Coordinates of C-alpha atoms and ligand atoms in Angstrom, one line a residue:
M1 CA 88.7 9.0 -147.4
R2 CA 85.7 8.3 -144.7
D3 CA 87.0 9.0 -141.4
G4 CA 85.8 4.9 -141.0
G5 CA 87.9 4.1 -143.7
R6 CA 91.0 7.0 -141.9
L7 CA 90.6 5.4 -138.4
A8 CA 90.5 1.5 -139.1
A9 CA 94.6 3.3 -141.6
A10 CA 96.0 4.5 -138.4
I11 CA 95.5 1.1 -136.6
E12 CA 97.3 0.1 -138.9
V13 CA 99.9 2.1 -138.7
L14 CA 100.0 1.4 -134.5
T15 CA 100.6 -2.1 -135.4
E16 CA 103.3 -1.6 -138.0
I17 CA 105.3 -0.4 -135.6
E18 CA 104.2 -1.8 -133.1
T19 CA 104.7 -5.1 -134.3
R20 CA 107.3 -4.8 -137.1
H21 CA 109.4 -2.3 -134.6
F22 CA 109.6 0.3 -137.5
P23 CA 110.0 4.6 -136.6
V24 CA 106.7 5.9 -136.8
R25 CA 107.7 8.3 -140.7
M26 CA 108.4 4.6 -142.1
A27 CA 104.8 2.9 -141.0
L28 CA 103.5 5.9 -142.6
K29 CA 104.7 5.8 -145.4
R30 CA 104.6 2.3 -146.0
W31 CA 100.8 2.6 -145.6
G32 CA 100.5 5.5 -147.7
E33 CA 102.4 4.0 -150.9
G34 CA 99.6 1.4 -150.6
A35 CA 96.8 4.1 -150.4
R36 CA 97.3 5.4 -153.4
Y37 CA 93.9 6.7 -153.4
A38 CA 94.6 9.1 -150.1
G39 CA 94.0 12.4 -150.4
S40 CA 96.3 14.7 -148.7
K41 CA 94.0 16.0 -145.7
D42 CA 93.7 11.9 -145.5
R43 CA 97.2 12.0 -144.9
A44 CA 97.2 14.5 -142.8
F45 CA 93.9 13.5 -140.4
V46 CA 96.2 10.0 -140.4
S47 CA 99.2 10.7 -139.7
G48 CA 98.2 13.3 -136.6
L49 CA 96.1 10.7 -135.6
A50 CA 99.0 8.3 -135.3
L51 CA 101.4 10.7 -133.6
D52 CA 98.7 11.7 -131.6
A53 CA 97.9 8.2 -130.3
L54 CA 101.4 7.8 -129.5
R55 CA 102.3 10.7 -127.4
R56 CA 99.1 9.4 -125.2
K57 CA 99.1 5.6 -125.0
R58 CA 99.7 5.2 -122.2
S59 CA 97.4 7.4 -119.9
L60 CA 94.9 6.8 -122.9
G61 CA 95.1 3.3 -122.6
W62 CA 94.4 3.3 -119.1
M63 CA 91.7 4.7 -120.0
M64 CA 89.8 2.4 -122.6
G65 CA 90.9 -0.3 -119.8
D66 CA 92.5 -0.9 -123.5
D67 CA 95.7 -0.6 -125.1
S68 CA 96.2 -2.3 -128.3
P69 CA 95.9 0.1 -131.7
R70 CA 92.3 0.6 -131.3
G71 CA 92.3 0.7 -127.8
V72 CA 94.3 3.9 -128.1
V73 CA 93.0 5.4 -131.0
L74 CA 89.2 5.6 -129.9
G75 CA 90.8 7.3 -127.0
V76 CA 92.5 10.5 -129.5
L77 CA 89.1 10.5 -130.7
A78 CA 86.9 11.4 -127.3
H79 CA 89.6 12.4 -124.5
D80 CA 91.4 14.2 -126.8
W81 CA 90.3 15.6 -130.4
K82 CA 87.0 15.9 -128.8
W83 CA 85.0 13.3 -130.5
S84 CA 81.6 12.1 -128.9
A85 CA 80.7 8.3 -128.7
D86 CA 77.7 8.7 -131.2
R87 CA 80.4 9.8 -133.8
V88 CA 83.3 7.8 -132.6
A89 CA 81.0 5.0 -133.2
E90 CA 79.6 5.9 -136.0
A91 CA 82.8 6.3 -137.4
A92 CA 84.2 3.3 -136.5
G93 CA 80.6 0.8 -137.8
E94 CA 81.6 2.0 -141.0
D95 CA 82.4 0.3 -143.9
H96 CA 85.8 0.2 -144.5
G97 CA 86.5 1.4 -140.4
P98 CA 88.2 -0.4 -138.2
G99 CA 84.6 -2.4 -136.2
A100 CA 81.8 -1.9 -134.3
L101 CA 83.0 -0.4 -131.3
T102 CA 81.8 -3.1 -128.4
D103 CA 79.9 -3.2 -125.3
A104 CA 83.0 -2.4 -123.3
E105 CA 84.4 0.8 -125.6
R106 CA 81.1 1.8 -125.5
E107 CA 80.8 1.7 -121.7
R108 CA 84.8 2.9 -121.9
L109 CA 83.9 5.9 -123.4
A110 CA 81.3 7.5 -121.1
A111 CA 83.1 6.9 -118.4
P112 CA 86.6 6.5 -118.8
R113 CA 89.3 5.3 -115.5
S114 CA 90.6 7.8 -113.6
L115 CA 94.3 8.8 -114.2
A116 CA 94.2 10.0 -110.7
D117 CA 94.4 6.2 -110.0
A118 CA 96.9 5.7 -112.8
P119 CA 100.9 4.7 -111.9
A120 CA 102.7 8.0 -113.1
P121 CA 104.6 6.0 -115.7
V122 CA 101.3 5.8 -117.2
A123 CA 99.6 9.1 -116.6
G124 CA 102.3 10.6 -117.8
D125 CA 102.8 8.7 -120.7
Y126 CA 106.9 7.0 -120.6
A127 CA 108.3 3.5 -119.6
D128 CA 108.1 2.3 -116.2
W129 CA 112.0 2.8 -116.2
L130 CA 113.1 6.2 -116.8
Q131 CA 110.3 7.2 -113.5
P132 CA 113.9 8.2 -111.5
H133 CA 115.1 9.8 -114.5
L134 CA 113.3 11.7 -115.1
A135 CA 112.2 12.5 -111.2
R136 CA 115.5 13.4 -110.6
A137 CA 116.5 15.7 -113.4
L138 CA 112.2 17.9 -113.7
G139 CA 111.8 17.2 -109.4
A140 CA 108.7 18.1 -108.4
D141 CA 107.5 19.5 -112.2
H142 CA 108.2 16.0 -113.7
G143 CA 103.8 15.4 -113.4
A144 CA 102.9 19.0 -115.5
E145 CA 106.6 18.4 -118.3
M146 CA 105.9 14.6 -119.1
A147 CA 102.4 16.1 -119.8
A148 CA 103.4 19.2 -121.8
L149 CA 105.9 16.1 -123.7
A150 CA 102.7 14.7 -124.6
E151 CA 101.4 17.5 -126.7
R152 CA 101.6 18.4 -130.1
A153 CA 104.5 20.6 -131.1
P154 CA 104.1 24.4 -132.8
V155 CA 106.5 25.1 -135.4
D156 CA 108.9 27.8 -134.6
L157 CA 111.1 30.1 -137.3
R158 CA 113.8 31.6 -136.8
I159 CA 114.6 34.9 -139.5
N160 CA 117.5 34.1 -141.1
L161 CA 119.3 38.3 -140.4
L162 CA 121.4 37.5 -143.7
K163 CA 119.0 37.8 -145.6
T164 CA 116.1 40.1 -144.3
D165 CA 115.5 42.0 -141.3
V166 CA 112.7 41.5 -137.9
E167 CA 110.1 43.7 -139.4
R168 CA 109.8 42.3 -143.1
G169 CA 110.9 38.7 -142.2
G170 CA 107.5 38.6 -139.7
K171 CA 105.5 40.9 -142.4
A172 CA 106.3 37.8 -144.5
V173 CA 106.0 34.6 -141.9
A174 CA 101.9 36.4 -140.1
L175 CA 101.3 35.2 -144.0
I176 CA 101.1 32.3 -142.8
G177 CA 99.8 32.6 -139.3
A178 CA 103.6 33.0 -137.1
E179 CA 103.3 35.4 -134.5
P180 CA 106.4 36.4 -131.8
A181 CA 107.6 33.7 -129.7
G182 CA 109.6 35.4 -127.4
V183 CA 113.0 35.2 -126.0
L184 CA 114.6 35.7 -128.6
D185 CA 113.5 39.1 -131.3
T186 CA 114.2 36.3 -134.7
A187 CA 111.5 33.7 -133.5
F188 CA 108.3 33.3 -134.5
R189 CA 105.8 30.9 -134.0
I190 CA 103.3 29.3 -136.0
P191 CA 101.3 27.1 -133.4
A192 CA 100.4 23.8 -133.4
P193 CA 97.6 22.5 -135.7
G194 CA 94.6 21.0 -134.1
A195 CA 92.7 17.4 -134.5
A196 CA 92.7 16.5 -137.5
D197 CA 93.9 20.0 -139.3
R198 CA 97.2 20.1 -141.0
T199 CA 99.8 22.4 -140.4
P200 CA 100.4 25.2 -143.3
S201 CA 103.3 24.2 -145.3
V202 CA 105.8 26.6 -144.3
E203 CA 108.3 25.9 -147.5
A204 CA 106.0 26.1 -150.2
V205 CA 106.5 29.9 -149.2
P206 CA 108.7 32.7 -151.3
A207 CA 109.6 34.1 -147.9
F208 CA 111.3 30.5 -147.6
S209 CA 113.0 30.3 -150.9
K210 CA 115.0 33.1 -150.5
G211 CA 116.1 32.3 -147.0
W212 CA 114.9 35.2 -145.3
F213 CA 113.3 32.4 -142.6
E214 CA 114.6 29.0 -141.6
V215 CA 112.1 26.6 -139.2
Q216 CA 113.6 25.6 -136.2
D217 CA 112.6 25.0 -132.2
L218 CA 113.0 28.1 -130.6
G219 CA 114.8 25.5 -127.9
S220 CA 117.3 25.1 -130.7
Q221 CA 117.8 29.2 -131.6
I222 CA 117.4 29.9 -127.9
A223 CA 120.8 26.9 -127.7
A224 CA 122.9 28.5 -130.4
A225 CA 122.1 32.0 -128.9
T226 CA 124.2 30.4 -125.5
A227 CA 127.6 31.8 -127.8
G228 CA 126.6 35.4 -127.2
P229 CA 128.2 37.3 -129.3
I230 CA 130.7 35.8 -132.5
K231 CA 131.1 38.2 -135.1
G232 CA 134.2 38.1 -135.8
K233 CA 135.4 34.8 -134.0
Q234 CA 136.4 30.9 -135.4
V235 CA 133.4 29.2 -134.4
L236 CA 133.5 24.9 -134.8
D237 CA 130.0 23.4 -134.6
F238 CA 131.7 19.8 -133.1
C239 CA 128.3 17.6 -134.6
A240 CA 126.8 20.1 -137.2
G241 CA 124.2 17.5 -138.9
G242 CA 122.1 18.6 -140.9
G243 CA 123.1 22.4 -140.0
G244 CA 120.3 23.9 -137.5
K245 CA 122.3 25.3 -135.9
T246 CA 125.5 26.0 -137.8
L247 CA 123.1 28.2 -139.7
A248 CA 121.5 30.0 -136.1
L249 CA 125.0 30.6 -135.3
A250 CA 126.1 32.1 -139.3
A251 CA 123.3 34.5 -138.2
A252 CA 124.9 35.3 -135.9
M253 CA 128.4 36.0 -137.4
G254 CA 127.1 38.3 -140.4
N255 CA 129.7 36.4 -142.7
S256 CA 132.0 38.3 -140.7
G257 CA 135.3 35.4 -139.2
Q258 CA 134.9 31.6 -139.8
I259 CA 132.3 28.8 -139.1
Y260 CA 133.9 25.4 -139.8
A261 CA 131.1 22.9 -140.1
H262 CA 132.0 19.0 -139.2
D263 CA 130.3 15.4 -138.6
S264 CA 131.5 12.2 -138.3
D265 CA 128.3 11.0 -140.6
A266 CA 128.9 12.4 -144.2
R267 CA 125.6 12.1 -145.9
R268 CA 124.5 15.1 -142.8
L269 CA 126.5 17.6 -143.7
A270 CA 125.4 16.8 -147.2
D271 CA 122.0 19.3 -146.6
T272 CA 123.9 21.8 -144.4
I273 CA 125.4 23.1 -147.8
R274 CA 122.2 23.5 -149.8
R275 CA 120.8 25.2 -147.1
G276 CA 123.8 27.3 -146.6
Q277 CA 123.6 28.7 -149.7
R278 CA 120.1 29.4 -149.4
A279 CA 121.3 31.2 -145.9
G280 CA 123.8 33.0 -147.5
V281 CA 126.2 32.2 -145.4
R282 CA 129.0 33.4 -147.0
N283 CA 131.6 32.2 -144.2
L284 CA 131.2 28.6 -144.4
Q285 CA 133.3 25.6 -144.6
I286 CA 132.3 22.0 -144.3
R287 CA 134.4 19.5 -143.0
S288 CA 133.3 16.2 -143.8
P289 CA 134.9 13.1 -142.6
I290 CA 136.0 12.1 -146.5
E291 CA 138.2 14.6 -146.0
G292 CA 140.6 12.1 -144.1
E293 CA 141.8 14.1 -141.1
P294 CA 139.2 16.6 -141.2
L295 CA 139.8 19.0 -139.2
K296 CA 144.2 19.2 -138.7
G297 CA 145.6 22.1 -138.1
L298 CA 142.1 24.1 -136.2
E299 CA 143.5 22.5 -132.9
G300 CA 143.7 25.1 -129.5
K301 CA 142.3 27.4 -132.9
L302 CA 139.0 27.9 -132.5
D303 CA 137.7 31.3 -130.1
L304 CA 134.3 28.5 -129.8
V305 CA 133.7 25.0 -130.6
F306 CA 130.1 23.8 -131.0
V307 CA 128.9 20.2 -129.6
D308 CA 125.0 19.5 -130.3
A309 CA 126.0 16.3 -129.3
P310 CA 123.9 13.1 -129.8
C311 CA 121.9 12.7 -127.4
T312 CA 118.5 10.2 -126.6
G313 CA 116.5 13.0 -127.9
S314 CA 114.1 12.9 -124.4
G315 CA 113.3 17.0 -125.0
T316 CA 111.8 16.2 -128.7
W317 CA 109.2 13.7 -128.1
R318 CA 106.9 15.5 -128.8
R319 CA 107.3 15.8 -132.5
H320 CA 109.2 11.9 -132.1
P321 CA 106.2 9.8 -129.7
D322 CA 107.4 6.4 -131.0
A323 CA 110.9 7.4 -129.8
K324 CA 110.6 7.5 -126.4
W325 CA 108.5 3.7 -126.6
R326 CA 111.7 2.7 -128.8
L327 CA 113.9 4.4 -125.4
S328 CA 115.7 1.7 -123.6
P329 CA 118.4 2.0 -120.6
D330 CA 121.5 0.7 -122.6
Q331 CA 121.1 3.3 -124.8
L332 CA 120.8 5.8 -122.7
A333 CA 123.6 4.4 -121.0
K334 CA 125.4 4.2 -124.9
R335 CA 124.5 8.1 -125.8
Q336 CA 126.5 8.6 -122.5
I337 CA 129.7 7.7 -122.9
E338 CA 129.5 9.5 -127.1
Q339 CA 129.0 12.9 -125.1
D340 CA 132.3 12.0 -122.6
A341 CA 134.4 10.5 -126.7
V342 CA 132.7 13.8 -128.1
L343 CA 133.2 16.7 -125.4
A344 CA 137.1 14.7 -125.3
D345 CA 137.7 15.3 -129.2
A346 CA 136.0 18.6 -129.7
S347 CA 138.3 19.7 -126.5
D348 CA 141.3 19.4 -128.8
F349 CA 139.3 22.8 -130.6
V350 CA 139.6 25.5 -128.2
K351 CA 142.9 27.9 -127.4
P352 CA 143.1 29.0 -124.5
G353 CA 140.8 31.2 -122.8
G354 CA 138.9 30.2 -125.5
R355 CA 134.8 28.1 -124.8
L356 CA 133.7 25.0 -125.5
I357 CA 129.7 25.1 -126.0
Y358 CA 127.8 21.7 -124.9
V359 CA 124.0 21.7 -125.8
T360 CA 121.3 18.3 -125.9
C361 CA 118.2 18.4 -126.8
S362 CA 117.1 15.7 -123.6
L363 CA 116.0 16.3 -120.7
L364 CA 118.2 13.3 -118.4
A365 CA 120.0 15.0 -115.8
E366 CA 122.7 11.8 -116.9
E367 CA 123.0 13.2 -120.8
N368 CA 124.1 16.4 -119.8
E369 CA 124.8 18.0 -115.8
D370 CA 126.9 15.0 -115.3
R371 CA 128.4 14.1 -118.5
V372 CA 129.5 18.7 -117.8
A373 CA 130.9 17.6 -114.9
A374 CA 132.6 14.2 -115.7
F375 CA 134.3 16.6 -118.8
V376 CA 135.7 18.8 -116.4
E377 CA 137.2 16.2 -113.7
R378 CA 139.1 14.9 -116.3
H379 CA 140.2 18.5 -117.5
P380 CA 141.4 20.9 -114.8
G381 CA 142.6 23.2 -118.3
F382 CA 138.6 23.4 -118.2
S383 CA 136.0 25.4 -116.1
V384 CA 132.1 25.8 -116.2
K385 CA 131.5 29.3 -117.3
P386 CA 127.5 30.5 -116.7
I387 CA 126.1 32.3 -119.2
A388 CA 125.3 35.5 -119.5
V389 CA 123.3 36.6 -122.1
A390 CA 120.9 39.2 -122.2
G391 CA 117.3 38.0 -122.3
L392 CA 117.8 34.3 -121.2
E393 CA 117.7 34.6 -117.6
Q394 CA 114.5 32.3 -116.7
H395 CA 115.5 29.7 -118.3
L396 CA 119.4 29.3 -116.3
T397 CA 119.4 27.3 -113.6
P398 CA 121.7 28.3 -110.7
E399 CA 125.0 26.9 -111.9
G400 CA 124.1 28.9 -114.8
Y401 CA 123.4 26.1 -117.1
L402 CA 120.6 26.4 -119.9
R403 CA 117.6 24.0 -119.6
L404 CA 114.6 24.2 -121.6
T405 CA 112.0 22.2 -120.5
P406 CA 108.1 22.0 -122.4
H407 CA 106.1 22.9 -120.0
R408 CA 108.0 26.1 -118.6
A409 CA 109.7 27.7 -120.7
G410 CA 107.3 26.5 -124.0
T411 CA 109.4 24.7 -126.3
D412 CA 111.7 20.7 -127.0
G413 CA 113.5 20.1 -123.8
F414 CA 117.6 21.5 -124.2
F415 CA 120.3 21.7 -122.2
A416 CA 123.9 23.9 -123.0
A417 CA 126.7 24.7 -120.7
V418 CA 129.4 26.6 -121.9
I419 CA 133.4 25.6 -120.5
E420 CA 136.3 27.8 -121.0
R421 CA 139.6 26.8 -121.8
G422 CA 141.8 28.7 -119.7
S423 CA 144.5 30.7 -120.9
Y424 CA 147.4 28.9 -119.5
V425 CA 148.9 27.1 -121.5
P426 CA 151.8 25.1 -119.6
Ligands
LIG1 C1 122.1 16.4 -132.2 S1 122.6 16.2 -133.8 C2 123.3 17.8 -134.8 C3 122.0 17.9 -135.4 C4 122.4 19.1 -135.7 N1 123.2 20.0 -134.6 C5 121.1 20.1 -136.5 O1 121.2 21.8 -135.2 O2 120.9 20.7 -136.9 C6 123.6 14.8 -132.8 C7 124.8 15.4 -134.3 O3 126.5 15.1 -134.3 C8 126.5 13.5 -135.0 N2 127.9 13.1 -134.2 C9 128.4 12.1 -133.5 N3 129.2 11.4 -132.7 C10 130.6 12.5 -133.7 C11 131.3 12.5 -133.0 N4 132.0 11.3 -132.3 N5 132.5 13.5 -134.0 C12 131.4 14.2 -134.5 N6 129.9 14.5 -134.0 C13 129.6 13.6 -134.1 C14 126.2 12.9 -135.0 O4 126.4 12.5 -136.6 C15 125.2 13.4 -135.5 O5 124.2 14.0 -136.5

């Protein structure tokens, strides 16, 4: 495909998302199915362009004086991808392109409106209603944090110590451009690809098939690391989903003790079995809701119950930029109700003296500190225990919670709190 056709395709995908409310992955899939002539480079170009447009929809719309899919796509090319105005004009005017530039578009490409005059939610690319929530959670940094959240994300890898060591694993992932990510020895990073470039297909390398590494955001790896030393322990991953944290916890356990993976959605656990086998995990039991009462008998028995709670995912908007435009105040309120319920349910399984770890990939205090406060208020037998894991100090709040944000930590946004159950049982 020539560039003009690729631009037109990205505009078509964004229009489908706007008018039919499709998630971006589905809109891209539908376009791809109808575009058999498109090669892998074309697909990477179109998806990169559509995702970048979603990341900076409001700020680029402001700069271009046009927040339609076409206006924002032209804005990405000129202001993010740094194409010259002539190159944009040439591509737009090609056969199968989105149509020649208007005089107003040429003018805005050459002299965009200044973001210094834009309201904070426009400059920071988020919905107006989120302003007080983000200002509360991120304080004076919130402009820089939202700018970082509108960037492309790197690909982070976790070396799996059940199958290899950091040295051998590190050499294997160096072949796909990964370098140590910092914070954890086992974390490696492939920088985000630029403009129309593709991320290397990490799952195609032999070391991946051998289970030597997992693809996992550094923030998610650090959230799992808040568990500290857990060799030989009884651990329940209460919201295990596809198993990202389960596998990280299992690696820390070194196949000693027992890890149970549970989720209220049985379909989400299906992948966890396969992933656990590839990763060499031998102490994993899947507790699926298909079994009726999957956790019966574990009440009050676990050393650690890990709750990777359902949340707005506001910390992951670099990877899922369409989700930030779908989030509504109603959904935020609904997630909080679910979080209170899930914490209360999970707490039944913590043994006296054991720990509950509450994690979200949200930046919002309403889903984080507020939920922990509400839980300990209703459960007097539990109290917050400041996280004390070596190497994580710089990412802790004064209360001892983990708070990761894209600008400060270079990760997805994550929150974690350790809550201890008192050892006295009346
Ligand atoms: C953030 S995701 C988990 C991601 C997963 N831990 C990982 O690292 O890949 C939250 C999960 O919570 C599950 N969930 C929602 N409500 C639940 C409940 N009441 N009990 C258990 N799991 C629940 C969802 O099905 C979803 O898989």
